[in-house]
Amino acid sequence: MSVGTIWVLAEASNGAVASITLEMLAKARELADTVECVFGGDGDSVAAELGAHGATAVHATGDLAGALPGPSVAGAMAAAIAGGASPSAIFIGTTQTGRDVAGRLSVKLDAPVITNVTDVADDGGLVGVEPAFGGTQLVHTRFTSDKAGIFLLRPKSFEASETGGAAAAVSALTVPDLGAAGAAVVTNSFVEESVGPKLDEAGVVVSGGRGLGEQDKFEMIEQLASKLGAAPGASRAIVDAGWVPYSYQVGQTGKVVKPDVYIAAGISGATQHLVGMKGSKTIIAINKDSEAPIFGVADLGIVGDVHKVLPQLLEALAARG
Amino acid sequence: MKVAVCVKQIPDPADPGALDPSTNTLKRDTKLILDESDSYGVEMALQLVDTAGGGEVTLISMAPNNEVNGLRTALAMGADKAILVSDDALAGSDALGTAKVLAAAIARVEPDLVLAATESSDGYTGTVPEQIAELMGLPSVTFAKAIQAADGKVNVQRQTEAGYDDVTCPMPCLVSVTAGVVEPRYPSFKGIMAAKSKPVDELSIADLGIEAGAVGWAGGGQEIVAVVDAPTRDAGEIIEDEGEAFQRIVSFLEEHKVI
Ligand SMILES: Cc1cc2nc3c(=O)[nH]c(=O)nc-3n(C[C@H](O)[C@H](O)[C@H](O)COP(=O)(O)OP(=O)(O)OC[C@H]3O[C@@H](n4cnc5c(N)ncnc54)[C@H](O)[C@@H]3O)c2cc1C
Ligand SMILES: Nc1ncnc2c1ncn2[C@@H]1O[C@H](COP(=O)(O)O)[C@@H](O)[C@H]1O
C-alpha cells in the first residue's frame, strides 16, 4: 500500500516556521506522494517556507485570537476529515502545542497516537520507531485500523532539507464550534531571554546539573559557554530547583540538542536527560562519580570535581585569549 | 472547591523490570508506587483547596491488581479519598483507552478542577491529560508551572519553548502540571496513619459503563511489530582528574575546532 497524503502540523513563531516542522516535512516527503500542512494561524505567513520544504498545500485556520491551539486545530482537522479529507497519516511534533493537538485529535477520531517517535518506516504500512528501556531498544509499532495514523515525532530526528518548491497553496480550514472546550485564552506571553546562540541550534552546548552544588555556580557554565560561543543548558533537576529557566532544559521534557560538542558538567545522565543530547556528535562529561551513566555516552569522560576542573579550564581558555 | 487528581501507580523506576518476550509487554510483578510526577498534582490540589477555604481532593487511578500502595502515599499527603479502577480487561490499554477509563471515573466526582501530570515517568506519552479533557468536553491548560484559582476560573503560567504564557480558563477545566509547580510535602506519621482508613472506591469497567472491547489490547488500534536493539555509542576515553584533566579538554576542543 503506498502512502497517499501525509499531513504535517506546522508550527511557527514570529513568522518563522519551527525547525521541527521542517524536519517532519523532510521525512514525510520520503514516505508519501503528497505532503500537506495544517496550521493554526495565518497561512499566508508560512506558505512560502512550507512550500520550499515540499508542502504543496497549507490548510490554515487563520488567527486563533489567543485561544490555545489544541482544541481549535484538532477540531478543525477532525471536521475536515469528517468532510472527506483522507490523510493516511498525520505527523505532529512533540512540542507543547503538538501534544495538545494530538491528544484532542485522537479522541475526535477515536484513534490512537504513536508517541515519542524518532523514525518512521514504510513496511507496507507506516511503522513508528520509539526508543524504550533507557534508549537501549527500539520498539516498532504500527496502527491496526485504516484511520489516519497520528504520530508524535521527537525534534531533531530528521534533517530538514529544501526542495525549492513553490509556495504552498493556502486553503481555509474551518474551526467548528468548540463549546466549553475552547475556553482557555492566552492573555500574555513572556520570553525568557538567554544569552548567546539558541540552545537547539548551537554548535556547542555547555550544560550544568545538580553536581554544581548551588545556583551561583551556574555562572561557571555561562562563562564557559560564552568563551566557546556555546549555548548554556541544564538538567531538569536545576530547572525544577529554580536555578535557571525552563527554556534551558535539555531532555525528554525540554529541548533536544545535537551540537558538534556537548559538555555535561555535574549531570548524572538519567535516561530522560540522555534522550535530549545523545545525538550530539561528541560529548564531554565531567562527573565525580566514575559510575555515572553519563560516561556511557561520553567520548571524553573526566572523573573529577566540577569545582576544580571548570575553574582550571576557564583559566586555561582565558590565557589563550 | 472539588479537585480530582489523576495519580498513576508505577513500578519503582529504580527497578526497571523487563520485557516479557512472549507478549512484548513490560513485566510488572513488583509493588507499584506513586509516580513522582503526580506528587506535584496532589500537592497543588491540597494547596488550592486550602486557599479556597475548603473542598475535597479525590484521587483517580487506574492500575492492575487493585493496587493501592501509591494511592496510600497520596492519601497520606492529605487527599480525602480515592477512586481506583482495576479490571483484567484493562491489560494492554494505550493512552486513549486509559483516558476513557479515567474520564468516566472523574465524571463521578463532578470536580471543578482536574489535575494531572504533564507526562508520566514510565509511559511519558504526555497525551492522557488532553485526551481526558476532550472526552469530558472540558477546556484545558497543559504544562502549568504555576496555578491560581479564584472567581470560577484558573490563571495558569504555562511553559512554552521560549518562556511562559499567562493563560486564563474558566472552571470546570483540566490542568496538567510540571515538576516545577510546587514542592510536594512528605507524608507525616499522622498522615500515614490517617490514610489507612480513608475511603478507596474500587470500580470495574462495568461499573463505569465501559465495554471490554473499547479498552485493553482489543481497543488499542496499534500493535508492536518488532523490538530491536538500539545502536550503541563506542566507548569513549575516560580519565581520572589528577589536576591536569582540563588540559585534555582543551586539546579535545582544539581537535574539534571549537577553539
Ligand atoms: C517524566 C520525566 C521527565 C524528565 N525530563 C527530564 C528532562 O527533560 N531533562 C532532564 O535533564 N531530566 C529530566 N528528568 C529528570 C531526570 O530523571 C533526572 O532526575 C535529572 O536529569 C537529574 O539531573 P542531574 O543530573 O542534574 O542531577 P543528579 O541526578 O542529582 O546528578 C548530579 C550528578 O552530579 C554529580 N556530582 C555531584 N557533585 C559533583 C561535583 N562536585 N563534581 C562533579 N560531579 C558532581 C553526581 O555524581 C551526580 O552524578 C525527567 C524525569 C521524569 C520522571
Ligand atoms: N493509569 C493511570 N492512572 C491515573 N492517572 C494516569 C494514568 N495514566 C496516566 N495518568 C495521568 O496522565 C498523566 C500523563 O500520562 P502519560 O500520558 O502516560 O504521560 C500522568 O502523569 C497521570 O497524571
Coordinates of C-alpha atoms and ligand atoms in Angstrom, one line a residue, chain A residues 208-213 234-238 240 249-255 265-275 286-289 292-294 304-307, chain B residues 35-37 119-122 124, ligand 1:
Chain A
G208 CA 25.2 22.1 34.1
G209 CA 23.4 19.9 36.6
R210 CA 22.8 19.4 40.3
G211 CA 26.5 18.5 40.8
L212 CA 27.3 22.2 40.6
G213 CA 26.0 22.3 44.1
A234 CA 20.7 22.5 32.1
S235 CA 19.3 19.2 33.6
R236 CA 15.8 19.2 34.8
A237 CA 17.0 18.9 38.4
I238 CA 18.3 22.5 38.4
D240 CA 12.9 22.4 39.0
Q249 CA 16.3 22.4 29.9
V250 CA 17.7 19.6 27.8
G251 CA 16.0 16.3 27.7
Q252 CA 12.7 14.5 27.2
T253 CA 10.6 17.3 28.6
G254 CA 13.0 20.0 27.4
K255 CA 14.9 20.6 24.2
A265 CA 29.1 19.2 34.0
G266 CA 27.7 17.6 37.2
I267 CA 25.0 15.8 35.3
S268 CA 24.3 12.1 36.2
G269 CA 23.0 11.1 32.8
A270 CA 19.4 10.0 33.6
T271 CA 17.6 8.4 30.6
Q272 CA 15.4 11.5 30.3
H273 CA 18.4 13.7 30.0
L274 CA 20.2 11.4 27.6
V275 CA 17.3 11.3 25.1
I286 CA 32.7 15.9 34.0
N287 CA 31.4 14.0 37.0
K288 CA 33.0 13.0 40.2
D289 CA 31.2 9.6 40.2
A292 CA 27.6 7.9 36.5
P293 CA 25.6 6.8 33.4
I294 CA 26.7 9.9 31.5
G304 CA 36.6 14.8 38.7
D305 CA 35.2 17.7 40.7
V306 CA 33.5 20.4 38.6
H307 CA 34.6 22.9 41.2
Chain B
D35 CA 4.6 8.3 40.2
E36 CA 6.7 11.1 41.5
S37 CA 5.3 13.2 38.6
E119 CA 3.7 13.2 31.5
S120 CA 4.1 10.0 33.5
S121 CA 7.5 8.7 34.4
D122 CA 7.0 5.3 32.8
Y124 CA 5.5 9.5 29.0
Ligands
LIG1 C1 8.8 12.2 33.2 C2 10.1 12.8 33.5 C3 10.7 13.7 32.5 C4 12.0 14.1 32.8 N1 12.6 15.0 31.8 C5 13.8 15.4 32.0 C6 14.4 16.3 31.1 O1 13.8 16.7 30.1 N2 15.7 16.7 31.3 C7 16.5 16.2 32.4 O2 17.6 16.6 32.5 N3 15.9 15.4 33.3 C8 14.6 15.0 33.1 N4 14.0 14.2 34.1 C9 14.7 14.1 35.4 C10 15.8 13.0 35.4 O3 15.2 11.8 35.7 C11 16.9 13.3 36.4 O4 16.3 13.4 37.7 C12 17.7 14.6 36.2 O5 18.1 14.6 34.8 C13 18.8 14.7 37.1 O6 19.5 15.9 37.0 P1 21.1 16.0 37.4 O7 21.9 15.0 36.6 O8 21.4 17.4 37.3 O9 21.0 15.6 39.0 P2 21.5 14.3 39.7 O10 20.9 13.1 39.1 O11 21.3 14.5 41.1 O12 23.1 14.2 39.4 C14 24.0 15.0 39.8 C15 25.4 14.5 39.4 O13 26.4 15.4 39.8 C16 27.5 14.6 40.2 N5 28.3 15.5 41.1 C17 27.9 15.9 42.4 N6 28.8 16.7 42.9 C18 29.8 16.9 41.9 C19 31.0 17.6 41.8 N7 31.4 18.4 42.8 N8 31.7 17.5 40.7 C20 31.3 16.7 39.6 N9 30.2 16.0 39.7 C21 29.4 16.1 40.8 C22 26.9 13.4 40.9 O14 27.9 12.3 40.9 C23 25.7 13.1 40.0 O15 26.0 12.2 39.0 C24 12.7 13.7 33.9 C25 12.2 12.8 34.8 C26 10.9 12.4 34.6 C27 10.3 11.4 35.6

